[in-house]
mmCIF file of C-alpha atoms and ligand atoms in Angstrom:
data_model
loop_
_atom_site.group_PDB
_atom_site.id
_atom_site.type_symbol
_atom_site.label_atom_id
_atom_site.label_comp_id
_atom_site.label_asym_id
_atom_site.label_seq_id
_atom_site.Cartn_x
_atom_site.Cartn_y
_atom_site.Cartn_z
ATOM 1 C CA UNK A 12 68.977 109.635 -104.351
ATOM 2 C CA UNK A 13 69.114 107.300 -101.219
ATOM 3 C CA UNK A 14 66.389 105.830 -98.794
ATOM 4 C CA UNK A 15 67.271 104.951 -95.456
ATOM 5 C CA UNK A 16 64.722 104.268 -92.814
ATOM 6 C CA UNK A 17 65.106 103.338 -88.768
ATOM 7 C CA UNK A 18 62.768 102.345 -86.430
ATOM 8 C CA UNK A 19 61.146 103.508 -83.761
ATOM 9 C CA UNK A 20 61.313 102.301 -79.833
ATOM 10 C CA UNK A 21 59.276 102.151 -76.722
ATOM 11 C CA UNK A 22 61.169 102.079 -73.289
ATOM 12 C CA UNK A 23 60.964 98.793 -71.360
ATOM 13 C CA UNK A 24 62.112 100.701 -68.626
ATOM 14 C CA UNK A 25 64.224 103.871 -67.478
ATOM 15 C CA UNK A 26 63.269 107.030 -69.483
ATOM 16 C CA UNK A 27 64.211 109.910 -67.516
ATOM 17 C CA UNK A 28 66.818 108.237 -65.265
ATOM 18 C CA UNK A 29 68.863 107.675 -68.304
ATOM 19 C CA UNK A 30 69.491 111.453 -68.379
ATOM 20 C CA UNK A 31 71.245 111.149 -64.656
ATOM 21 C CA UNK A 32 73.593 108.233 -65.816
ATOM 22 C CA UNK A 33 71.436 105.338 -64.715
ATOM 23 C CA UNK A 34 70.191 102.405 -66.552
ATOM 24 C CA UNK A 35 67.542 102.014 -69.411
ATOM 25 C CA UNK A 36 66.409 99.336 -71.873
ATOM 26 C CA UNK A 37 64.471 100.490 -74.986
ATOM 27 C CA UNK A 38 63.442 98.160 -77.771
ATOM 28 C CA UNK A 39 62.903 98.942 -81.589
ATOM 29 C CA UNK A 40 59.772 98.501 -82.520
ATOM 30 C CA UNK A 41 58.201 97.884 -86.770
ATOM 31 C CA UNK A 42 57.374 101.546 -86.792
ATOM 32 C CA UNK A 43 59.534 102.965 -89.257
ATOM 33 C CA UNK A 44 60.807 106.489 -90.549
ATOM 34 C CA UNK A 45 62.069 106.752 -93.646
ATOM 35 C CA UNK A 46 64.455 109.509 -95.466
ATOM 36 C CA UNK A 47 65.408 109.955 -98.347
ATOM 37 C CA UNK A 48 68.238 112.482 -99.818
ATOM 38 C CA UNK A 49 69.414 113.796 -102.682
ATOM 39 C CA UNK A 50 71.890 116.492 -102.941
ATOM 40 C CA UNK A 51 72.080 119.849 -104.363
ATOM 41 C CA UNK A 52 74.625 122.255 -105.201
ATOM 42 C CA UNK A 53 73.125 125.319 -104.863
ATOM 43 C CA UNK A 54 72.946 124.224 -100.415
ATOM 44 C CA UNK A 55 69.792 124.575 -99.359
ATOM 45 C CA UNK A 56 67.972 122.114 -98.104
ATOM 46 C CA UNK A 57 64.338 121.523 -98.874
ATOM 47 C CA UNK A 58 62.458 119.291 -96.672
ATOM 48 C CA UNK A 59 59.123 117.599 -97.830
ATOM 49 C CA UNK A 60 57.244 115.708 -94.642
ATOM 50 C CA UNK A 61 54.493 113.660 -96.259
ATOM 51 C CA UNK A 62 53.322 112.231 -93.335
ATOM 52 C CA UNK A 63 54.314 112.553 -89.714
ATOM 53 C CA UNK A 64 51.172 112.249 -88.371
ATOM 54 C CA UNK A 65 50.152 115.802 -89.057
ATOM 55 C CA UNK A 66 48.569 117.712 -92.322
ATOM 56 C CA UNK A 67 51.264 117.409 -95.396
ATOM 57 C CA UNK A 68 53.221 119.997 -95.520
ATOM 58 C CA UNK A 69 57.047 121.423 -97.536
ATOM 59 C CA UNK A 70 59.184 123.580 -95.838
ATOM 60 C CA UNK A 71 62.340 124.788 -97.921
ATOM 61 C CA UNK A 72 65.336 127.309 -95.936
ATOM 62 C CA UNK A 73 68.499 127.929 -97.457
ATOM 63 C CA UNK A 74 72.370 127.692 -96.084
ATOM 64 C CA UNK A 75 72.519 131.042 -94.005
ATOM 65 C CA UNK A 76 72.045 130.469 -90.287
ATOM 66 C CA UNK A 77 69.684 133.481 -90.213
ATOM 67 C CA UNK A 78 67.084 131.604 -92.935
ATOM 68 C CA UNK A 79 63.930 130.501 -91.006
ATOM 69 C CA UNK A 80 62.304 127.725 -92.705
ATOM 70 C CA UNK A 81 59.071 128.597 -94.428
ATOM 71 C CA UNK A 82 56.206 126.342 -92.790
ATOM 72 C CA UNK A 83 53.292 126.061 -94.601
ATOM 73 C CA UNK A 84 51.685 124.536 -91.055
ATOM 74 C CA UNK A 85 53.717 126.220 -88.532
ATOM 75 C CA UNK A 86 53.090 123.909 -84.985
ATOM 76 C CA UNK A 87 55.744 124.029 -82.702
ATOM 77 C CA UNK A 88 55.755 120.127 -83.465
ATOM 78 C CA UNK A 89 56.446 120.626 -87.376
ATOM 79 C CA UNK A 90 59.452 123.669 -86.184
ATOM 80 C CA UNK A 91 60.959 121.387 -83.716
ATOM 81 C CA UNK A 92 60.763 118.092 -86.644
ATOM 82 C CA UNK A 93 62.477 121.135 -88.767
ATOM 83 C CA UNK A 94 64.856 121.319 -86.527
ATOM 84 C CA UNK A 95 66.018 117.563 -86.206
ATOM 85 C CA UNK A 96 66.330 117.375 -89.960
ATOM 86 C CA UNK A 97 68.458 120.224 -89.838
ATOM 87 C CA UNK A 98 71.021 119.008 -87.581
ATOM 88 C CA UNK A 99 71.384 115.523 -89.534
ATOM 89 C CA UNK A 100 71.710 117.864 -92.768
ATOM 90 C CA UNK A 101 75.017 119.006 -90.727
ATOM 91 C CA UNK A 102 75.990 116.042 -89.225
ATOM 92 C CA UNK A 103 75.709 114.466 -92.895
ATOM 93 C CA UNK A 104 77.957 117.306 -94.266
ATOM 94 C CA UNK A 105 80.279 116.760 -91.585
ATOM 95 C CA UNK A 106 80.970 113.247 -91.717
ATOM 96 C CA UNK A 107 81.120 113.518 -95.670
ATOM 97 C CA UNK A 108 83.882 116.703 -95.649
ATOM 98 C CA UNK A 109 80.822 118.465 -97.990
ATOM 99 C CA UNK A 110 79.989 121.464 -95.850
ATOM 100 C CA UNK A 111 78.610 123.017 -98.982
ATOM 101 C CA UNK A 112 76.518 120.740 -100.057
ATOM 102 C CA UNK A 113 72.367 120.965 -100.202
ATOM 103 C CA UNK A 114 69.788 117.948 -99.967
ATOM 104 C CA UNK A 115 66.425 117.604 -101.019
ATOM 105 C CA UNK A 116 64.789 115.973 -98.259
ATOM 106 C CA UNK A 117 61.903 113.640 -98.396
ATOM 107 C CA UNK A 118 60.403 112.675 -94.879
ATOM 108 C CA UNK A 119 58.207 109.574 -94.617
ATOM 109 C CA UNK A 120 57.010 108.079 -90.892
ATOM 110 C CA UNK A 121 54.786 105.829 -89.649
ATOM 111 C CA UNK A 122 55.795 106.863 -85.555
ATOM 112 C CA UNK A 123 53.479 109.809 -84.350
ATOM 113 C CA UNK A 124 55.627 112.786 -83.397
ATOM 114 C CA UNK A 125 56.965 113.799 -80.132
ATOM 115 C CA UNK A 126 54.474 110.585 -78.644
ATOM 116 C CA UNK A 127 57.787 108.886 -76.718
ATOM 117 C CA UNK A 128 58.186 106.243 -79.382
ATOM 118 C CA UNK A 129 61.560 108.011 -80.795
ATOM 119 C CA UNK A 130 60.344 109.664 -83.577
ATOM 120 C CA UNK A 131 63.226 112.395 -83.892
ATOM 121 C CA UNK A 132 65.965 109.565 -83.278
ATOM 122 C CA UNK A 133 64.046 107.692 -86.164
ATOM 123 C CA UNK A 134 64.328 110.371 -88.388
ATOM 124 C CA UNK A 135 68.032 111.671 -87.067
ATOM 125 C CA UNK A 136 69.476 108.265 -87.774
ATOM 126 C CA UNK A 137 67.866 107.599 -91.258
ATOM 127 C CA UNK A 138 68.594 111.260 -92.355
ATOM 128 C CA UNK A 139 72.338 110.930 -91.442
ATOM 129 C CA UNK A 140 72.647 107.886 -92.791
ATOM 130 C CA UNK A 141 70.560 108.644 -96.467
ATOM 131 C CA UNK A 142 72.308 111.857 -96.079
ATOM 132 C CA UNK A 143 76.102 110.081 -96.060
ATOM 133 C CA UNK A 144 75.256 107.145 -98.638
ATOM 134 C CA UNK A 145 73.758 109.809 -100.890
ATOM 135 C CA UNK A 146 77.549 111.835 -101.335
ATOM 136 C CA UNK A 147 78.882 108.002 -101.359
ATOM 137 C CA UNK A 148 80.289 107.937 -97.497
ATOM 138 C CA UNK A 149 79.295 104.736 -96.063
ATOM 139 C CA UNK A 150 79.297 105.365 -91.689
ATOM 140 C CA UNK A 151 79.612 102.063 -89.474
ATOM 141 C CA UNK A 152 76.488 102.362 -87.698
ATOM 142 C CA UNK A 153 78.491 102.843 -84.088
ATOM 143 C CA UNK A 154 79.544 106.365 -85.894
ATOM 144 C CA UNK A 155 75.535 106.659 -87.005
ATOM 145 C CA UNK A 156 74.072 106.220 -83.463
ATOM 146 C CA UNK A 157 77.251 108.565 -82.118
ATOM 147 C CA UNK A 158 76.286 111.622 -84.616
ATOM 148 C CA UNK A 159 72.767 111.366 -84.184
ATOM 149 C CA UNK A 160 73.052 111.660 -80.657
ATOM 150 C CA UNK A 161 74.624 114.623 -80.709
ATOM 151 C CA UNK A 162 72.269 115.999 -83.270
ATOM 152 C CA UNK A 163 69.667 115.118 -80.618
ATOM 153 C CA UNK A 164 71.846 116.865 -78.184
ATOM 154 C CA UNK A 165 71.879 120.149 -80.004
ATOM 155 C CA UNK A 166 68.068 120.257 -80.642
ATOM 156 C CA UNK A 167 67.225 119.286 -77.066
ATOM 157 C CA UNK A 168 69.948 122.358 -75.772
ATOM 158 C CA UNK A 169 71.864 119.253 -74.331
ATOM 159 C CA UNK A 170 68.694 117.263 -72.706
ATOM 160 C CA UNK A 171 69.464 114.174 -74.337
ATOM 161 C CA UNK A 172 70.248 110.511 -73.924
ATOM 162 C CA UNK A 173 71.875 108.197 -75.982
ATOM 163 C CA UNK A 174 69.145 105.650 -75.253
ATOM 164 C CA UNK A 175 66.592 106.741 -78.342
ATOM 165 C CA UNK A 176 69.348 107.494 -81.111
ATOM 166 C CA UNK A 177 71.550 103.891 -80.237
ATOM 167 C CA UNK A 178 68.321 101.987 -80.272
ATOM 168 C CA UNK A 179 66.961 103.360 -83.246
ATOM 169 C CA UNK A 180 70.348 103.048 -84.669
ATOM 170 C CA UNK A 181 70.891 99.589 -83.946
ATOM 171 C CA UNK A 182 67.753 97.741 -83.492
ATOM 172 C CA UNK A 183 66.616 95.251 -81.357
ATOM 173 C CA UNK A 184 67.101 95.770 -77.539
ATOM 174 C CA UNK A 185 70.095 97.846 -75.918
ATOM 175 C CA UNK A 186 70.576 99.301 -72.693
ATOM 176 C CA UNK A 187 72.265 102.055 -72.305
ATOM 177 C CA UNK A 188 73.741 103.740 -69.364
ATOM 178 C CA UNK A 189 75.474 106.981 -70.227
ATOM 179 C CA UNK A 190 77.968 106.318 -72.682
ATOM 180 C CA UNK A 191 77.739 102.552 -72.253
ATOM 181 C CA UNK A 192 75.271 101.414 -74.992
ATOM 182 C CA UNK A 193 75.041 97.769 -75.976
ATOM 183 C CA UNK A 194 72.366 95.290 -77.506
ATOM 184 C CA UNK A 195 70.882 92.822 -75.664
ATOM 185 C CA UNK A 196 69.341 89.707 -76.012
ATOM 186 C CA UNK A 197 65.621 89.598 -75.366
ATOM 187 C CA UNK A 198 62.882 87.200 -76.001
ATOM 188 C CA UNK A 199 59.943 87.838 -78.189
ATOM 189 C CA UNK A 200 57.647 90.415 -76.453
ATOM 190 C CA UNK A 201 53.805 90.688 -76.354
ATOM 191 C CA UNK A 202 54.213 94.602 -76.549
ATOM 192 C CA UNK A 203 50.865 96.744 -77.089
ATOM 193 C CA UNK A 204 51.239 100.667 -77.516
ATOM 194 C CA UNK A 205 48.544 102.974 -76.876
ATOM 195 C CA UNK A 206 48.248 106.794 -77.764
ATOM 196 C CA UNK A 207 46.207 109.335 -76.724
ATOM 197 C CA UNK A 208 46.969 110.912 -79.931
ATOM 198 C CA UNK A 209 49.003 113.845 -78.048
ATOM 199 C CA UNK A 210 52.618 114.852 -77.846
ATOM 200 C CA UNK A 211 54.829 116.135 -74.761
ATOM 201 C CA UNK A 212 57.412 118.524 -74.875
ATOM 202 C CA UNK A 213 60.567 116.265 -73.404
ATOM 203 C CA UNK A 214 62.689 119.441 -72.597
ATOM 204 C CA UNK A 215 60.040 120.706 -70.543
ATOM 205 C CA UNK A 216 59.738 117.252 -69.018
ATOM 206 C CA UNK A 217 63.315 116.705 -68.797
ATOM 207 C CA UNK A 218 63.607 119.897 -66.830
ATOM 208 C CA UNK A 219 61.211 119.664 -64.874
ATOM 209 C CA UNK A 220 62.511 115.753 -63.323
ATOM 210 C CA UNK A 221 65.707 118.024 -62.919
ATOM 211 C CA UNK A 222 63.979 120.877 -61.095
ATOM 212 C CA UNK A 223 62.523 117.985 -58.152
ATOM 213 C CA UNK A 224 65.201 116.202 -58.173
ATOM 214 C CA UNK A 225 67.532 119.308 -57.369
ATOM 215 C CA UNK A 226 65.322 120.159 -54.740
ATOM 216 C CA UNK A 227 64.427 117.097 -53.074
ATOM 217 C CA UNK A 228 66.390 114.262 -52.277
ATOM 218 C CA UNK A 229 63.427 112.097 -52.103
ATOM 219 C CA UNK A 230 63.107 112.881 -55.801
ATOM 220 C CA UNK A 231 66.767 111.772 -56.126
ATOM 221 C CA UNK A 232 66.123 108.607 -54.759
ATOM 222 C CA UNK A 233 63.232 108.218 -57.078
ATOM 223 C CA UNK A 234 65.513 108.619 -59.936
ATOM 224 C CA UNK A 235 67.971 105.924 -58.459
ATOM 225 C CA UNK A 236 65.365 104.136 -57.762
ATOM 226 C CA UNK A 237 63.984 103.710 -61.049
ATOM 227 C CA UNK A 238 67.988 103.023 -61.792
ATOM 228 C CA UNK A 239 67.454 100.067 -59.171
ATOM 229 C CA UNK A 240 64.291 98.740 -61.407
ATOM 230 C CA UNK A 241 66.574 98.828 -64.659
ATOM 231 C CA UNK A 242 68.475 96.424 -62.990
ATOM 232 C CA UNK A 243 66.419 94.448 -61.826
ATOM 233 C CA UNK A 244 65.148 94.058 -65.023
ATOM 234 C CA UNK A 245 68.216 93.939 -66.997
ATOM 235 C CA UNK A 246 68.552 90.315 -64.761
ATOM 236 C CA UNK A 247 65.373 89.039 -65.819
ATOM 237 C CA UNK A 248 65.568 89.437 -69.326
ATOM 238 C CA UNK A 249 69.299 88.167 -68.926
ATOM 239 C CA UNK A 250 67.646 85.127 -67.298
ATOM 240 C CA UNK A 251 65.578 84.485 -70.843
ATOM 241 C CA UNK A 252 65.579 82.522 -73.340
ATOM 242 C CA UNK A 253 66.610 84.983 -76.119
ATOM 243 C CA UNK A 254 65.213 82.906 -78.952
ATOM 244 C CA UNK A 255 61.370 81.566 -77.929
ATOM 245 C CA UNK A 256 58.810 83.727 -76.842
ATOM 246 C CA UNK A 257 58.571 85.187 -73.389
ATOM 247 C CA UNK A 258 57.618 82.491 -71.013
ATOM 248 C CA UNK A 259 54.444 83.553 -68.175
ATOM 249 C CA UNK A 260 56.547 83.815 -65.094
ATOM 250 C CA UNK A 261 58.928 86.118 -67.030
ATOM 251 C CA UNK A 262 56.438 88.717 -68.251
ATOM 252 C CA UNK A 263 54.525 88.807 -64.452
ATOM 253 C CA UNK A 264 58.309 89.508 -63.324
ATOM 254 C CA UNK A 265 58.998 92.454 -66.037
ATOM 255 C CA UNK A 266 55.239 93.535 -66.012
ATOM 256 C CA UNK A 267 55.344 93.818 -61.969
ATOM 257 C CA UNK A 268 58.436 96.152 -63.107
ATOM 258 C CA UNK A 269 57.051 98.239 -65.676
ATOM 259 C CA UNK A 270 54.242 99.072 -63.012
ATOM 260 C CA UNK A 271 56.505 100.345 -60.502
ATOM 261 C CA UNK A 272 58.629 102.059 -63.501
ATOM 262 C CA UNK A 273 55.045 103.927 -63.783
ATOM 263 C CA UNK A 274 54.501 104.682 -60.442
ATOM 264 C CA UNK A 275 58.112 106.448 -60.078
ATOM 265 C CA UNK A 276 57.626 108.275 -63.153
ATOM 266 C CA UNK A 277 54.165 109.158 -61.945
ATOM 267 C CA UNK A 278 56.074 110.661 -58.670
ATOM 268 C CA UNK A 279 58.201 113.054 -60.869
ATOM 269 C CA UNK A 280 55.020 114.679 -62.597
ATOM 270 C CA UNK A 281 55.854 113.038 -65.922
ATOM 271 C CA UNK A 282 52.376 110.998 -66.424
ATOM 272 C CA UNK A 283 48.994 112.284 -67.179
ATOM 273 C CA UNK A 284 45.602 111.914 -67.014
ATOM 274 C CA UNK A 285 45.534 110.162 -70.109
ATOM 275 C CA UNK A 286 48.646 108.284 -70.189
ATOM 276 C CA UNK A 287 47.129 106.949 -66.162
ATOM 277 C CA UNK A 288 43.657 105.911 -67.724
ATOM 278 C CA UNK A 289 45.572 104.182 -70.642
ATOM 279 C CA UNK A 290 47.824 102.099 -68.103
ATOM 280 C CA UNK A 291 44.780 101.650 -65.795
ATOM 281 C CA UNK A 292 42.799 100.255 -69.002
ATOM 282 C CA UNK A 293 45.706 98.005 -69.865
ATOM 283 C CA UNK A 294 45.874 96.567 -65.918
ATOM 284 C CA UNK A 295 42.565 96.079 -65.373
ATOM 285 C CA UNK A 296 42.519 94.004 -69.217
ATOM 286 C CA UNK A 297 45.062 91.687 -66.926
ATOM 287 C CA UNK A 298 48.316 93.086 -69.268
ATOM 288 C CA UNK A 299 51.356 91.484 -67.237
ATOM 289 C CA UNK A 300 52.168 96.035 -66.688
ATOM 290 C CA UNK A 301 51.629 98.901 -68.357
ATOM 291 C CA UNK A 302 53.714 101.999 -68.631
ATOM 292 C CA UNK A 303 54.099 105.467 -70.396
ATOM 293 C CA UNK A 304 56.931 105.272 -72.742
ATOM 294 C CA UNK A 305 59.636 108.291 -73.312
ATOM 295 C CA UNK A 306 59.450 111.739 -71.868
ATOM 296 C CA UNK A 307 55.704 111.386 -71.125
ATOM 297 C CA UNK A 308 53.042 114.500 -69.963
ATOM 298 C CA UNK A 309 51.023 112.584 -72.976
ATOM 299 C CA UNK A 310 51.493 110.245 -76.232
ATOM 300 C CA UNK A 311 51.844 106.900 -75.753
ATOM 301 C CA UNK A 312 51.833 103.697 -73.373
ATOM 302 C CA UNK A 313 54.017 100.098 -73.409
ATOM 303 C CA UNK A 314 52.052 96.649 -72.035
ATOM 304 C CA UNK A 315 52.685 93.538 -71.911
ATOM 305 C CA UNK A 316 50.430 91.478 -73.466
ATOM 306 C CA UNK A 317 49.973 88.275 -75.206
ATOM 307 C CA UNK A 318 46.025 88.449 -75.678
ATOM 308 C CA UNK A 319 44.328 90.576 -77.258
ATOM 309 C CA UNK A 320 42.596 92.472 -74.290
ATOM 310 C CA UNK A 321 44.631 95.225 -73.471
ATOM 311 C CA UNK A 322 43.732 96.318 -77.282
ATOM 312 C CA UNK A 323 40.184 95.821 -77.172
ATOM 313 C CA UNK A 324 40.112 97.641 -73.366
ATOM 314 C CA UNK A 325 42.684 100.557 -75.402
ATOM 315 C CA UNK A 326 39.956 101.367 -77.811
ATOM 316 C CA UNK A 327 37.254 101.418 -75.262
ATOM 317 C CA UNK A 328 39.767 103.845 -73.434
ATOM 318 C CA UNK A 329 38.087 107.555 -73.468
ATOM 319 C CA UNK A 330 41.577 109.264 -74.434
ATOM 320 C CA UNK A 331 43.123 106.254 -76.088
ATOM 321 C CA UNK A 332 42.903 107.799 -80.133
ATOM 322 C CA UNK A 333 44.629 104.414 -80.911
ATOM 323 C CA UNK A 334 46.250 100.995 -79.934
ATOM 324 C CA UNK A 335 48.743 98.758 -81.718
ATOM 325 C CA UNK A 336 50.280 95.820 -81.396
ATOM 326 C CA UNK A 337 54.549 96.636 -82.073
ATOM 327 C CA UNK A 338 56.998 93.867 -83.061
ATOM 328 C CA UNK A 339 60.129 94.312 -82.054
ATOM 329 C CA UNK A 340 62.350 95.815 -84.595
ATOM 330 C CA UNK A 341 65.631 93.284 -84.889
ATOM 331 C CA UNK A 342 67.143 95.515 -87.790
ATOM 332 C CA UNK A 343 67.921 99.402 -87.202
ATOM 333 C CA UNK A 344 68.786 101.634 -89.765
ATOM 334 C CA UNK A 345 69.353 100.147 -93.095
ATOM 335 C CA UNK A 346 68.967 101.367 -96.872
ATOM 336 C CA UNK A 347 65.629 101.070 -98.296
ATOM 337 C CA UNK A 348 67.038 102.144 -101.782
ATOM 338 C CA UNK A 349 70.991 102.616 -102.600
HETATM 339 O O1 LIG B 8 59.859 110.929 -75.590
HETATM 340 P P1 LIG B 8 61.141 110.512 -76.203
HETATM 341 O O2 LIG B 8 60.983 109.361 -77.157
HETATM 342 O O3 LIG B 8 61.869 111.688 -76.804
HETATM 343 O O4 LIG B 8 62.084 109.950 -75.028
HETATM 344 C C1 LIG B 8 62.632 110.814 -74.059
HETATM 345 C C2 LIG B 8 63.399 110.003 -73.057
HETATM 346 C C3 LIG B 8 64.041 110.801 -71.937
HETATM 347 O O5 LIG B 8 64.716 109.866 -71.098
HETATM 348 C C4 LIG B 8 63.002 111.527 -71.115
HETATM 349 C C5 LIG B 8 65.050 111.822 -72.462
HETATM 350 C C6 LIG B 8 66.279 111.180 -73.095
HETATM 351 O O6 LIG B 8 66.893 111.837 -73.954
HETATM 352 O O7 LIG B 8 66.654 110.057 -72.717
#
């Protein structure tokens, strides 16, 4: 039996643009999922999700590709979480040379689902990686944050990024732009998530960005444009001292960014009326900017802030269910128990 676990993320800047080659910067944050795994040899797989955000519940499907899982709380969330255990299951067999083999699966997460904070890569990367150590394969994480992409890949019918699987693979902060993904330094950040306790469905969203910007070219340029912001921001954290905390002048420059990130991302239809009154909230608290993070239409917010008012203005927030303060995560996956 092996524990792995990998972090969540929040996007600094460049969700959606990442999907058209440009730019983006998340950061890991201390929001962890665990996995564990321990084989079988009769291959099927039985899942067990204690807690990801939702009721309990077990699911158990077998090694035929016509087997539906049997859901004991059937929400398209808990079939599409299925399905993002499923594909590490595979990758794990694949890297390993087991193509046989079975796992009992034990879920364990502290990131709400589909809420833009990179729950599925979370749970992608510590399942391959449990999965592997568990038959005794040990993967450099490079080959982790490669196969859980395209796990990713296969459950989002090819509407992925690497952004959410490197970060959450690696830790720390990366930008990635297409299949150039590197860490980067970055100072200590005064990052505060909210959630309006809801989820968005990022193929729709993804889809959608690529419907406009098909059509219009002023919704291409938005999409380079938030490329453009990446940048711009990429420079300024460059410009930082990568071991104190963020100085003032440094967070007014990336919070003045994050807003217009928001704004653009508003443009292409991906905010909400909850995700706006969140970011509103978090301006008018004085955050140095506010954002949604991930694929958006609901879930969560980024700001930056070093006081505590853009949590105390959160929770006053009609729509905000919660608000958190989220450390950035330097480690990515690792074993929890060998
Ligand atoms: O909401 P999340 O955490 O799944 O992030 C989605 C980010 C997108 O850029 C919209 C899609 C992607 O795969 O990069």
């Amino acid at each position: 039996m092996t524990t792995c676990s990998a972090p969540g993320k929040v996007y600094l800047f460049g969700e959606h643009a990442v999907v058209y080659g440009e730019p983006a910067v998340p950061c890991a944050i201390e929001r962890r999922a665990r996995v564990t795994a321990e084989p079988r040899e009769d291959g099927r797989v039985r899942v067990e999700a204690a807690d990801l955000s939702l009721d309990g519940f077990t699911v158990t499907w077998g090694d035929g590709t016509d087997d539906h899982p049997d859901i004991d709380a059937p929400t398209p969330l808990v079939e599409a979480g299925m399905g993002y255990v499923n594909e590490a299951v595979e990758q794990a067999r694949d890297a390993a040379d087991a193509p046989e083999v079975g796992f009992d699966v034990t879920v364990e997460s502290d990131i709400p689902l589909g809420a833009g904070l990179g729950s599925s890569a979370a749970v992608v990367a510590a399942g391959i990686d449990a999965g592997t150590r568990s038959l005794g394969v040990e993967l450099p994480p490079e080959e982790i944050a490669d196969r859980a992409y395209r796990a990713e890949y296969e459950v989002q019918d090819g509407q992925a990024s690497r952004a959410d699987t490197f970060c959450s693979t690696m830790g720390g902060a990366v930008r990635v732009e297409g299949a150039d993904c590197r860490t980067i330094d970055a100072p200590e950040l005064p990052l505060v998530v909210g959630y309006d306790g809801g989820a968005g469905d990022t193929g729709k969203l993804v889809a959608g960005v690529r419907a406009l910007r098909d059509e219009y070219e002023f919704a291409a340029d938005t999409v380079a444009a938030i490329g453009d912001v990446v940048r711009e921001g990429t420079e300024v954290l460059r410009e930082a001292d990568p071991d104190g905390e963020a100085d003032p002048d440094l967070l007014a420059e990336l919070g003045r960014l994050m807003n217009f990130d928001h704004g653009l991302l508003s443009a292409l239809g991906v905010s909400s009326r909850s995700l706006d009154a969140m970011v509103w909230a978090a301006r008018d608290a004085d955050a140095h900017g506010a954002k949604l993070t991930g694929a958006g239409g609901g879930g969560c917010i980024v700001a930056l802030d070093e006081t505590g008012g853009t949590e105390t203005a959160l929770d006053y927030t009609p729509g905000c269910e919660r608000s958190f303060r989220a450390e950035l995560a330097t480690e990515g996956v690792r074993v929890e128990e060998p």
